[in-house]
PDB file of C-alpha atoms in Angstrom:
ATOM      1  CA  UNK A   1     -44.706  56.069  92.330  1.00 55.00           C
ATOM      2  CA  UNK A   2     -46.068  58.387  89.625  1.00 63.00           C
ATOM      3  CA  UNK A   3     -46.110  59.127  85.936  1.00 69.00           C
ATOM      4  CA  UNK A   4     -46.179  55.438  84.872  1.00 69.00           C
ATOM      5  CA  UNK A   5     -46.881  54.839  81.174  1.00 67.00           C
ATOM      6  CA  UNK A   6     -49.984  52.860  80.061  1.00 69.00           C
ATOM      7  CA  UNK A   7     -51.684  52.191  76.978  1.00 72.00           C
ATOM      8  CA  UNK A   8     -55.099  52.977  78.575  1.00 74.00           C
ATOM      9  CA  UNK A   9     -55.670  55.318  81.528  1.00 66.00           C
ATOM     10  CA  UNK A  10     -55.723  53.331  84.640  1.00 62.00           C
ATOM     11  CA  UNK A  11     -57.218  53.999  88.250  1.00 58.00           C
ATOM     12  CA  UNK A  12     -54.906  55.891  90.402  1.00 57.00           C
ATOM     13  CA  UNK A  13     -53.148  57.935  87.442  1.00 60.00           C
ATOM     14  CA  UNK A  14     -50.679  56.994  84.956  1.00 61.00           C
ATOM     15  CA  UNK A  15     -50.477  58.140  81.247  1.00 66.00           C
ATOM     16  CA  UNK A  16     -52.756  56.484  78.937  1.00 75.00           C
ATOM     17  CA  UNK A  17     -51.119  56.948  75.692  1.00 78.00           C
ATOM     18  CA  UNK A  18     -54.343  56.038  73.573  1.00 79.00           C
ATOM     19  CA  UNK A  19     -56.051  59.145  74.850  1.00 78.00           C
ATOM     20  CA  UNK A  20     -53.244  61.420  74.538  1.00 80.00           C
ATOM     21  CA  UNK A  21     -52.091  60.388  70.654  1.00 82.00           C
ATOM     22  CA  UNK A  22     -49.275  57.888  71.565  1.00 83.00           C
ATOM     23  CA  UNK A  23     -51.248  54.908  70.496  1.00 82.00           C
ATOM     24  CA  UNK A  24     -54.598  54.093  68.908  1.00 81.00           C
ATOM     25  CA  UNK A  25     -57.462  51.690  70.394  1.00 80.00           C
ATOM     26  CA  UNK A  26     -57.263  49.414  67.362  1.00 83.00           C
ATOM     27  CA  UNK A  27     -55.895  48.782  63.949  1.00 82.00           C
ATOM     28  CA  UNK A  28     -57.250  46.713  61.198  1.00 82.00           C
ATOM     29  CA  UNK A  29     -55.869  43.398  60.405  1.00 84.00           C
ATOM     30  CA  UNK A  30     -54.511  42.523  57.055  1.00 82.00           C
ATOM     31  CA  UNK A  31     -56.830  39.743  57.108  1.00 85.00           C
ATOM     32  CA  UNK A  32     -60.434  39.962  55.842  1.00 86.00           C
ATOM     33  CA  UNK A  33     -62.935  37.290  57.013  1.00 87.00           C
ATOM     34  CA  UNK A  34     -66.153  36.466  55.410  1.00 86.00           C
ATOM     35  CA  UNK A  35     -69.498  36.804  57.170  1.00 89.00           C
ATOM     36  CA  UNK A  36     -71.597  33.884  57.557  1.00 89.00           C
ATOM     37  CA  UNK A  37     -74.213  33.511  54.725  1.00 87.00           C
ATOM     38  CA  UNK A  38     -76.064  30.729  52.793  1.00 90.00           C
ATOM     39  CA  UNK A  39     -74.007  30.428  49.663  1.00 91.00           C
ATOM     40  CA  UNK A  40     -76.083  27.824  48.208  1.00 92.00           C
ATOM     41  CA  UNK A  41     -75.754  27.332  44.465  1.00 92.00           C
ATOM     42  CA  UNK A  42     -78.482  25.531  42.611  1.00 95.00           C
ATOM     43  CA  UNK A  43     -77.803  25.888  39.113  1.00 94.00           C
ATOM     44  CA  UNK A  44     -76.234  22.352  39.475  1.00 90.00           C
ATOM     45  CA  UNK A  45     -79.943  20.951  39.785  1.00 94.00           C
ATOM     46  CA  UNK A  46     -81.247  22.692  36.580  1.00 96.00           C
ATOM     47  CA  UNK A  47     -80.458  22.200  32.998  1.00 96.00           C
ATOM     48  CA  UNK A  48     -78.711  25.047  31.156  1.00 96.00           C
ATOM     49  CA  UNK A  49     -80.162  26.327  27.906  1.00 96.00           C
ATOM     50  CA  UNK A  50     -77.911  28.185  25.461  1.00 95.00           C
ATOM     51  CA  UNK A  51     -79.385  31.498  24.761  1.00 92.00           C
ATOM     52  CA  UNK A  52     -79.629  32.194  21.162  1.00 83.00           C
ATOM     53  CA  UNK A  53     -80.073  35.773  20.220  1.00 69.00           C
ATOM     54  CA  UNK A  54     -82.338  35.632  16.755  1.00 78.00           C
ATOM     55  CA  UNK A  55     -84.203  38.475  16.871  1.00 82.00           C
ATOM     56  CA  UNK A  56     -86.962  37.084  18.920  1.00 85.00           C
ATOM     57  CA  UNK A  57     -88.371  38.368  22.562  1.00 87.00           C
ATOM     58  CA  UNK A  58     -88.360  34.823  23.891  1.00 92.00           C
ATOM     59  CA  UNK A  59     -86.614  31.380  23.287  1.00 93.00           C
ATOM     60  CA  UNK A  60     -89.007  28.562  22.689  1.00 94.00           C
ATOM     61  CA  UNK A  61     -87.590  25.112  23.559  1.00 94.00           C
ATOM     62  CA  UNK A  62     -89.108  21.991  21.962  1.00 95.00           C
ATOM     63  CA  UNK A  63     -90.190  19.002  24.020  1.00 95.00           C
ATOM     64  CA  UNK A  64     -90.295  16.156  21.828  1.00 95.00           C
ATOM     65  CA  UNK A  65     -93.137  13.614  22.360  1.00 94.00           C
ATOM     66  CA  UNK A  66     -92.876  10.147  24.093  1.00 92.00           C
ATOM     67  CA  UNK A  67     -92.454   7.283  21.451  1.00 94.00           C
ATOM     68  CA  UNK A  68     -94.990   4.702  21.200  1.00 93.00           C
ATOM     69  CA  UNK A  69     -95.211   0.973  20.809  1.00 93.00           C
ATOM     70  CA  UNK A  70     -95.697  -0.572  17.304  1.00 93.00           C
ATOM     71  CA  UNK A  71     -99.109  -2.085  16.588  1.00 91.00           C
ATOM     72  CA  UNK A  72     -99.635  -5.574  15.360  1.00 93.00           C
ATOM     73  CA  UNK A  73    -100.290  -5.742  11.397  1.00 92.00           C
ATOM     74  CA  UNK A  74    -101.747  -8.688   9.472  1.00 92.00           C
ATOM     75  CA  UNK A  75     -99.569 -10.194   6.733  1.00 92.00           C
ATOM     76  CA  UNK A  76    -100.502  -8.122   3.547  1.00 89.00           C
ATOM     77  CA  UNK A  77    -102.365  -5.541   5.337  1.00 93.00           C
ATOM     78  CA  UNK A  78    -101.679  -1.767   5.545  1.00 92.00           C
ATOM     79  CA  UNK A  79    -100.844   0.098   8.594  1.00 90.00           C
ATOM     80  CA  UNK A  80    -104.220   1.170  10.013  1.00 83.00           C
ATOM     81  CA  UNK A  81    -103.426   4.861  10.430  1.00 89.00           C
ATOM     82  CA  UNK A  82    -100.906   7.571  11.259  1.00 91.00           C
ATOM     83  CA  UNK A  83     -99.565   8.051  14.529  1.00 92.00           C
ATOM     84  CA  UNK A  84     -99.776  11.405  16.085  1.00 93.00           C
ATOM     85  CA  UNK A  85     -96.705  13.148  16.612  1.00 94.00           C
ATOM     86  CA  UNK A  86     -97.463  16.304  19.091  1.00 95.00           C
ATOM     87  CA  UNK A  87     -94.588  18.316  20.394  1.00 96.00           C
ATOM     88  CA  UNK A  88     -94.977  20.961  23.343  1.00 95.00           C
ATOM     89  CA  UNK A  89     -92.606  23.600  24.564  1.00 96.00           C
ATOM     90  CA  UNK A  90     -91.314  25.840  27.233  1.00 95.00           C
ATOM     91  CA  UNK A  91     -90.496  29.491  26.830  1.00 96.00           C
ATOM     92  CA  UNK A  92     -87.771  31.537  28.462  1.00 95.00           C
ATOM     93  CA  UNK A  93     -87.601  35.260  28.168  1.00 95.00           C
ATOM     94  CA  UNK A  94     -84.656  37.207  29.486  1.00 95.00           C
ATOM     95  CA  UNK A  95     -85.135  39.435  32.285  1.00 96.00           C
ATOM     96  CA  UNK A  96     -82.423  42.043  33.736  1.00 97.00           C
ATOM     97  CA  UNK A  97     -81.248  41.590  37.436  1.00 97.00           C
ATOM     98  CA  UNK A  98     -79.093  44.141  38.790  1.00 98.00           C
ATOM     99  CA  UNK A  99     -77.128  45.350  42.095  1.00 97.00           C
ATOM    100  CA  UNK A 100     -74.793  48.420  42.965  1.00 96.00           C
ATOM    101  CA  UNK A 101     -72.487  49.658  45.416  1.00 95.00           C
ATOM    102  CA  UNK A 102     -71.041  53.093  45.555  1.00 94.00           C
ATOM    103  CA  UNK A 103     -67.567  53.455  47.167  1.00 88.00           C
ATOM    104  CA  UNK A 104     -66.330  56.674  48.356  1.00 90.00           C
ATOM    105  CA  UNK A 105     -62.661  57.848  47.286  1.00 89.00           C
ATOM    106  CA  UNK A 106     -61.947  58.836  50.910  1.00 88.00           C
ATOM    107  CA  UNK A 107     -62.031  54.961  51.744  1.00 85.00           C
ATOM    108  CA  UNK A 108     -59.066  54.335  49.577  1.00 81.00           C
ATOM    109  CA  UNK A 109     -57.261  57.414  50.864  1.00 83.00           C
ATOM    110  CA  UNK A 110     -57.685  56.364  54.522  1.00 81.00           C
ATOM    111  CA  UNK A 111     -56.368  52.926  53.707  1.00 79.00           C
ATOM    112  CA  UNK A 112     -59.588  51.031  54.154  1.00 79.00           C
ATOM    113  CA  UNK A 113     -59.497  47.329  53.648  1.00 82.00           C
ATOM    114  CA  UNK A 114     -62.656  47.154  51.468  1.00 85.00           C
ATOM    115  CA  UNK A 115     -61.314  48.347  47.910  1.00 85.00           C
ATOM    116  CA  UNK A 116     -62.879  48.008  44.627  1.00 87.00           C
ATOM    117  CA  UNK A 117     -61.883  44.574  43.780  1.00 89.00           C
ATOM    118  CA  UNK A 118     -63.723  43.175  47.096  1.00 91.00           C
ATOM    119  CA  UNK A 119     -66.889  45.072  46.222  1.00 91.00           C
ATOM    120  CA  UNK A 120     -66.740  43.694  42.712  1.00 93.00           C
ATOM    121  CA  UNK A 121     -66.336  40.184  43.843  1.00 94.00           C
ATOM    122  CA  UNK A 122     -69.468  40.657  46.039  1.00 94.00           C
ATOM    123  CA  UNK A 123     -71.258  41.101  42.660  1.00 96.00           C
ATOM    124  CA  UNK A 124     -69.857  38.072  41.288  1.00 96.00           C
ATOM    125  CA  UNK A 125     -70.831  36.046  44.311  1.00 95.00           C
ATOM    126  CA  UNK A 126     -74.427  37.241  43.970  1.00 96.00           C
ATOM    127  CA  UNK A 127     -75.011  35.477  40.842  1.00 96.00           C
ATOM    128  CA  UNK A 128     -75.414  32.009  42.453  1.00 95.00           C
ATOM    129  CA  UNK A 129     -77.647  33.665  45.086  1.00 95.00           C
ATOM    130  CA  UNK A 130     -79.899  35.146  42.562  1.00 97.00           C
ATOM    131  CA  UNK A 131     -80.198  31.841  40.626  1.00 96.00           C
ATOM    132  CA  UNK A 132     -80.932  29.941  43.848  1.00 97.00           C
ATOM    133  CA  UNK A 133     -83.740  32.348  44.847  1.00 97.00           C
ATOM    134  CA  UNK A 134     -85.124  32.202  41.262  1.00 97.00           C
ATOM    135  CA  UNK A 135     -85.569  28.248  41.274  1.00 98.00           C
ATOM    136  CA  UNK A 136     -87.132  28.107  44.895  1.00 97.00           C
ATOM    137  CA  UNK A 137     -89.644  30.736  43.790  1.00 97.00           C
ATOM    138  CA  UNK A 138     -91.042  28.233  41.318  1.00 98.00           C
ATOM    139  CA  UNK A 139     -91.476  25.438  43.878  1.00 98.00           C
ATOM    140  CA  UNK A 140     -95.044  26.556  45.072  1.00 97.00           C
ATOM    141  CA  UNK A 141     -96.314  26.471  41.284  1.00 97.00           C
ATOM    142  CA  UNK A 142     -95.358  22.682  40.925  1.00 97.00           C
ATOM    143  CA  UNK A 143     -98.451  20.581  40.589  1.00 96.00           C
ATOM    144  CA  UNK A 144     -97.570  17.388  42.532  1.00 96.00           C
ATOM    145  CA  UNK A 145     -97.183  17.381  46.382  1.00 97.00           C
ATOM    146  CA  UNK A 146     -96.208  15.227  49.191  1.00 97.00           C
ATOM    147  CA  UNK A 147     -95.961  15.874  52.804  1.00 96.00           C
ATOM    148  CA  UNK A 148     -98.184  18.319  55.011  1.00 95.00           C
ATOM    149  CA  UNK A 149     -98.045  21.801  56.260  1.00 94.00           C
ATOM    150  CA  UNK A 150     -98.887  20.202  59.561  1.00 95.00           C
ATOM    151  CA  UNK A 151     -96.175  17.828  60.075  1.00 96.00           C
ATOM    152  CA  UNK A 152     -92.515  17.845  60.175  1.00 96.00           C
ATOM    153  CA  UNK A 153     -90.447  16.417  57.454  1.00 96.00           C
ATOM    154  CA  UNK A 154     -89.923  12.891  57.584  1.00 95.00           C
ATOM    155  CA  UNK A 155     -88.369   9.833  55.975  1.00 94.00           C
ATOM    156  CA  UNK A 156     -91.983   8.789  54.842  1.00 95.00           C
ATOM    157  CA  UNK A 157     -92.258  12.221  52.838  1.00 96.00           C
ATOM    158  CA  UNK A 158     -88.987  11.399  51.490  1.00 96.00           C
ATOM    159  CA  UNK A 159     -89.998   8.183  49.924  1.00 96.00           C
ATOM    160  CA  UNK A 160     -93.509   9.547  48.798  1.00 97.00           C
ATOM    161  CA  UNK A 161     -91.616  12.138  47.133  1.00 97.00           C
ATOM    162  CA  UNK A 162     -89.437   9.299  45.424  1.00 97.00           C
ATOM    163  CA  UNK A 163     -92.627   7.307  44.526  1.00 97.00           C
ATOM    164  CA  UNK A 164     -94.645  10.317  42.955  1.00 97.00           C
ATOM    165  CA  UNK A 165     -91.770  11.035  40.434  1.00 97.00           C
ATOM    166  CA  UNK A 166     -91.578   7.319  39.690  1.00 96.00           C
ATOM    167  CA  UNK A 167     -95.399   7.067  39.115  1.00 96.00           C
ATOM    168  CA  UNK A 168     -94.876   9.889  36.436  1.00 95.00           C
ATOM    169  CA  UNK A 169     -92.129   7.791  34.695  1.00 94.00           C
ATOM    170  CA  UNK A 170     -89.526  10.337  35.823  1.00 95.00           C
ATOM    171  CA  UNK A 171     -86.156   8.568  35.398  1.00 90.00           C
ATOM    172  CA  UNK A 172     -83.554   9.112  38.161  1.00 82.00           C
ATOM    173  CA  UNK A 173     -81.352  10.300  39.482  1.00 92.00           C
ATOM    174  CA  UNK A 174     -83.302  12.692  41.629  1.00 97.00           C
ATOM    175  CA  UNK A 175     -82.294  15.796  43.237  1.00 97.00           C
ATOM    176  CA  UNK A 176     -84.169  17.248  46.467  1.00 97.00           C
ATOM    177  CA  UNK A 177     -83.920  20.793  47.681  1.00 98.00           C
ATOM    178  CA  UNK A 178     -85.048  21.413  51.214  1.00 97.00           C
ATOM    179  CA  UNK A 179     -85.144  24.208  53.904  1.00 97.00           C
ATOM    180  CA  UNK A 180     -82.502  23.725  56.787  1.00 96.00           C
ATOM    181  CA  UNK A 181     -85.258  23.088  59.098  1.00 97.00           C
ATOM    182  CA  UNK A 182     -86.506  20.349  56.545  1.00 97.00           C
ATOM    183  CA  UNK A 183     -82.860  18.820  56.543  1.00 95.00           C
ATOM    184  CA  UNK A 184     -82.823  18.904  60.307  1.00 95.00           C
ATOM    185  CA  UNK A 185     -85.913  16.951  60.714  1.00 96.00           C
ATOM    186  CA  UNK A 186     -85.115  14.572  57.995  1.00 94.00           C
ATOM    187  CA  UNK A 187     -81.583  13.688  59.043  1.00 91.00           C
ATOM    188  CA  UNK A 188     -83.535  13.278  62.719  1.00 92.00           C
ATOM    189  CA  UNK A 189     -85.855  10.918  61.352  1.00 92.00           C
ATOM    190  CA  UNK A 190     -82.901   8.861  59.581  1.00 89.00           C
ATOM    191  CA  UNK A 191     -81.669   8.098  63.051  1.00 85.00           C
ATOM    192  CA  UNK A 192     -84.236   5.623  63.763  1.00 79.00           C
ATOM    193  CA  UNK A 193     -83.768   3.951  60.236  1.00 74.00           C
ATOM    194  CA  UNK A 194     -82.120   0.433  60.299  1.00 69.00           C
ATOM    195  CA  UNK A 195     -80.983  -2.034  57.612  1.00 65.00           C
ATOM    196  CA  UNK A 196     -78.480  -1.495  54.853  1.00 61.00           C
ATOM    197  CA  UNK A 197     -79.760   1.907  53.945  1.00 71.00           C
ATOM    198  CA  UNK A 198     -77.576   4.809  54.998  1.00 77.00           C
ATOM    199  CA  UNK A 199     -77.189   8.426  54.537  1.00 82.00           C
ATOM    200  CA  UNK A 200     -73.882   9.553  52.400  1.00 81.00           C
ATOM    201  CA  UNK A 201     -72.456  12.558  53.957  1.00 78.00           C
ATOM    202  CA  UNK A 202     -71.179  15.422  51.753  1.00 76.00           C
ATOM    203  CA  UNK A 203     -67.007  15.365  51.330  1.00 71.00           C
ATOM    204  CA  UNK A 204     -64.725  17.939  50.383  1.00 68.00           C
ATOM    205  CA  UNK A 205     -64.731  16.346  46.611  1.00 71.00           C
ATOM    206  CA  UNK A 206     -68.315  16.036  46.415  1.00 73.00           C
ATOM    207  CA  UNK A 207     -68.833  19.864  47.604  1.00 65.00           C
ATOM    208  CA  UNK A 208     -66.321  20.825  44.713  1.00 70.00           C
ATOM    209  CA  UNK A 209     -68.261  19.314  41.902  1.00 72.00           C
ATOM    210  CA  UNK A 210     -71.845  19.863  43.252  1.00 77.00           C
ATOM    211  CA  UNK A 211     -71.458  23.252  44.962  1.00 77.00           C
ATOM    212  CA  UNK A 212     -72.333  24.757  48.304  1.00 83.00           C
ATOM    213  CA  UNK A 213     -75.432  23.588  49.740  1.00 89.00           C
ATOM    214  CA  UNK A 214     -75.038  19.722  48.913  1.00 91.00           C
ATOM    215  CA  UNK A 215     -75.490  17.857  52.137  1.00 92.00           C
ATOM    216  CA  UNK A 216     -75.244  14.348  51.034  1.00 91.00           C
ATOM    217  CA  UNK A 217     -77.085  11.573  49.361  1.00 92.00           C
ATOM    218  CA  UNK A 218     -79.790   9.061  50.525  1.00 92.00           C
ATOM    219  CA  UNK A 219     -81.048   6.136  48.406  1.00 91.00           C
ATOM    220  CA  UNK A 220     -79.452   7.786  45.320  1.00 91.00           C
ATOM    221  CA  UNK A 221     -81.026  10.972  45.788  1.00 95.00           C
ATOM    222  CA  UNK A 222     -78.760  14.133  46.150  1.00 94.00           C
ATOM    223  CA  UNK A 223     -80.032  16.428  48.938  1.00 96.00           C
ATOM    224  CA  UNK A 224     -79.507  20.276  48.733  1.00 96.00           C
ATOM    225  CA  UNK A 225     -80.138  22.502  51.852  1.00 96.00           C
ATOM    226  CA  UNK A 226     -81.013  26.315  51.118  1.00 96.00           C
ATOM    227  CA  UNK A 227     -82.700  29.167  53.306  1.00 95.00           C
ATOM    228  CA  UNK A 228     -84.340  30.307  50.174  1.00 95.00           C
ATOM    229  CA  UNK A 229     -86.825  27.588  50.222  1.00 97.00           C
ATOM    230  CA  UNK A 230     -90.168  29.364  50.358  1.00 93.00           C
ATOM    231  CA  UNK A 231     -92.001  29.705  53.665  1.00 93.00           C
ATOM    232  CA  UNK A 232     -95.767  30.123  52.814  1.00 92.00           C
ATOM    233  CA  UNK A 233     -98.841  29.347  54.796  1.00 89.00           C
ATOM    234  CA  UNK A 234     -97.200  27.778  57.739  1.00 92.00           C
ATOM    235  CA  UNK A 235     -95.333  25.455  55.521  1.00 96.00           C
ATOM    236  CA  UNK A 236     -91.749  25.050  54.028  1.00 97.00           C
ATOM    237  CA  UNK A 237     -92.087  24.182  50.185  1.00 98.00           C
ATOM    238  CA  UNK A 238     -89.083  22.201  49.200  1.00 97.00           C
ATOM    239  CA  UNK A 239     -89.032  20.060  46.062  1.00 98.00           C
ATOM    240  CA  UNK A 240     -87.645  16.917  44.429  1.00 98.00           C
ATOM    241  CA  UNK A 241     -87.072  16.804  40.869  1.00 97.00           C
ATOM    242  CA  UNK A 242     -85.675  14.596  37.815  1.00 97.00           C
ATOM    243  CA  UNK A 243     -83.212  15.935  35.360  1.00 96.00           C
ATOM    244  CA  UNK A 244     -84.994  18.325  33.203  1.00 95.00           C
ATOM    245  CA  UNK A 245     -87.475  19.572  35.461  1.00 97.00           C
ATOM    246  CA  UNK A 246     -86.174  23.181  35.545  1.00 98.00           C
ATOM    247  CA  UNK A 247     -84.137  25.056  33.130  1.00 98.00           C
ATOM    248  CA  UNK A 248     -82.096  28.253  33.105  1.00 98.00           C
ATOM    249  CA  UNK A 249     -80.225  30.449  30.868  1.00 97.00           C
ATOM    250  CA  UNK A 250     -77.913  33.648  30.693  1.00 97.00           C
ATOM    251  CA  UNK A 251     -77.870  36.347  27.964  1.00 95.00           C
ATOM    252  CA  UNK A 252     -74.090  37.067  27.147  1.00 94.00           C
ATOM    253  CA  UNK A 253     -73.423  40.565  27.754  1.00 95.00           C
ATOM    254  CA  UNK A 254     -70.246  40.588  25.756  1.00 94.00           C
ATOM    255  CA  UNK A 255     -72.720  41.251  22.722  1.00 91.00           C
ATOM    256  CA  UNK A 256     -73.358  44.599  23.907  1.00 90.00           C
ATOM    257  CA  UNK A 257     -69.697  45.310  25.003  1.00 89.00           C
ATOM    258  CA  UNK A 258     -69.416  47.799  22.199  1.00 88.00           C
ATOM    259  CA  UNK A 259     -72.414  50.019  23.198  1.00 90.00           C
ATOM    260  CA  UNK A 260     -71.223  49.929  26.962  1.00 90.00           C
ATOM    261  CA  UNK A 261     -67.677  51.222  25.818  1.00 85.00           C
ATOM    262  CA  UNK A 262     -64.355  49.507  27.163  1.00 88.00           C
ATOM    263  CA  UNK A 263     -63.742  52.699  29.619  1.00 89.00           C
ATOM    264  CA  UNK A 264     -67.065  51.970  31.448  1.00 91.00           C
ATOM    265  CA  UNK A 265     -66.310  47.928  31.778  1.00 95.00           C
ATOM    266  CA  UNK A 266     -64.857  46.920  35.191  1.00 94.00           C
ATOM    267  CA  UNK A 267     -65.229  43.330  34.441  1.00 94.00           C
ATOM    268  CA  UNK A 268     -67.216  41.276  31.830  1.00 96.00           C
ATOM    269  CA  UNK A 269     -67.692  37.781  30.902  1.00 95.00           C
ATOM    270  CA  UNK A 270     -70.342  35.416  29.392  1.00 95.00           C
ATOM    271  CA  UNK A 271     -72.811  35.898  32.534  1.00 96.00           C
ATOM    272  CA  UNK A 272     -72.330  39.307  34.080  1.00 97.00           C
ATOM    273  CA  UNK A 273     -71.354  42.753  33.087  1.00 97.00           C
ATOM    274  CA  UNK A 274     -69.835  45.037  35.885  1.00 97.00           C
ATOM    275  CA  UNK A 275     -69.955  48.759  34.755  1.00 96.00           C
ATOM    276  CA  UNK A 276     -67.816  51.513  36.736  1.00 95.00           C
ATOM    277  CA  UNK A 277     -69.294  55.029  37.105  1.00 94.00           C
ATOM    278  CA  UNK A 278     -67.488  58.092  38.253  1.00 93.00           C
ATOM    279  CA  UNK A 279     -69.288  60.701  40.374  1.00 94.00           C
ATOM    280  CA  UNK A 280     -66.957  63.667  40.315  1.00 94.00           C
ATOM    281  CA  UNK A 281     -69.291  65.932  42.296  1.00 95.00           C
ATOM    282  CA  UNK A 282     -69.286  63.371  45.113  1.00 94.00           C
ATOM    283  CA  UNK A 283     -66.022  61.828  44.726  1.00 95.00           C
ATOM    284  CA  UNK A 284     -67.019  58.326  44.629  1.00 93.00           C
ATOM    285  CA  UNK A 285     -67.190  55.414  42.320  1.00 93.00           C
ATOM    286  CA  UNK A 286     -70.529  53.001  41.558  1.00 95.00           C
ATOM    287  CA  UNK A 287     -70.251  49.623  40.573  1.00 96.00           C
ATOM    288  CA  UNK A 288     -73.294  48.246  38.789  1.00 97.00           C
ATOM    289  CA  UNK A 289     -73.627  44.488  38.217  1.00 97.00           C
ATOM    290  CA  UNK A 290     -75.925  43.401  35.477  1.00 97.00           C
ATOM    291  CA  UNK A 291     -77.148  39.783  34.420  1.00 98.00           C
ATOM    292  CA  UNK A 292     -80.009  38.836  32.133  1.00 97.00           C
ATOM    293  CA  UNK A 293     -81.223  35.711  33.023  1.00 97.00           C
ATOM    294  CA  UNK A 294     -84.552  33.477  32.803  1.00 97.00           C
ATOM    295  CA  UNK A 295     -85.529  30.338  35.310  1.00 98.00           C
ATOM    296  CA  UNK A 296     -88.450  28.363  34.298  1.00 98.00           C
ATOM    297  CA  UNK A 297     -90.045  25.110  35.237  1.00 98.00           C
ATOM    298  CA  UNK A 298     -89.354  23.044  31.884  1.00 97.00           C
ATOM    299  CA  UNK A 299     -91.626  19.881  32.654  1.00 97.00           C
ATOM    300  CA  UNK A 300     -93.955  19.746  35.689  1.00 97.00           C
ATOM    301  CA  UNK A 301     -94.125  15.871  35.717  1.00 96.00           C
ATOM    302  CA  UNK A 302     -90.456  15.847  36.540  1.00 97.00           C
ATOM    303  CA  UNK A 303     -91.028  17.652  39.876  1.00 97.00           C
ATOM    304  CA  UNK A 304     -92.954  17.237  42.991  1.00 98.00           C
ATOM    305  CA  UNK A 305     -93.381  19.604  46.122  1.00 97.00           C
ATOM    306  CA  UNK A 306     -92.407  18.641  49.452  1.00 98.00           C
ATOM    307  CA  UNK A 307     -94.247  20.296  52.321  1.00 97.00           C
ATOM    308  CA  UNK A 308     -93.482  20.246  56.132  1.00 97.00           C
ATOM    309  CA  UNK A 309     -94.638  22.530  58.921  1.00 96.00           C
ATOM    310  CA  UNK A 310     -92.698  25.635  59.828  1.00 91.00           C
TER     311      UNK A 310
END
């Protein structure tokens, strides 16, 4: 037999249509799947401070002092002295964060599956990653510390971290942020625990409310995992915190939309401005995403570093 028709050329003869224009080797599916990445969003473990534009370069947030107990006063006597009322503060200064993609017109003409909406969505998804990295970058500066750069993460280190916050009168609930390796070591250590204490695994509902990266709860402490945890000096530097330890804010780009011009705005909301720029000479379009944000440690006594070896 001869002149058989095949999609690809085969040994012994026959027509391979893919080589002669009768077929193509592959086509693109209509389905687009997401590459694996760490989508942890840690804004849930921080306090959001509304940004108030009042002509200043920074926003100072007042920390009200702790109250004091009353002193005993004898009948008919005056109170001995005024009590001190000393406030403190932390400051937030907006900084611009940006990312850009440039998209060729030929992609659209050739029917490419990645179009401007997909590119713009990547800019929006990058906000949570930016905030997570900004938070974990602050962990090495926290004063308190438990664990060791020479030891694996353990249940003992978990309890030491809780004890450290309790000693600082930091009221719960607590939240702990660890590197995936620390999480694995911690959960491995939990297998030898006995008694009534147990690990509560994350569920679909808790992930919806607490966001990507939430792993579960142990002893009332919400545990999060992110690869953004700093690796320095042979140690992962995670952290445990009470509410109010860290704070963040966003500037509202809608306040400058008039200066940008509607023709240049691809997407805008209270957090992000995505601008579209045309390049006639290169026949392409650039999307630039801008956010203006600040992430700070608000009260050091409400946080503690959690160290373990890499």
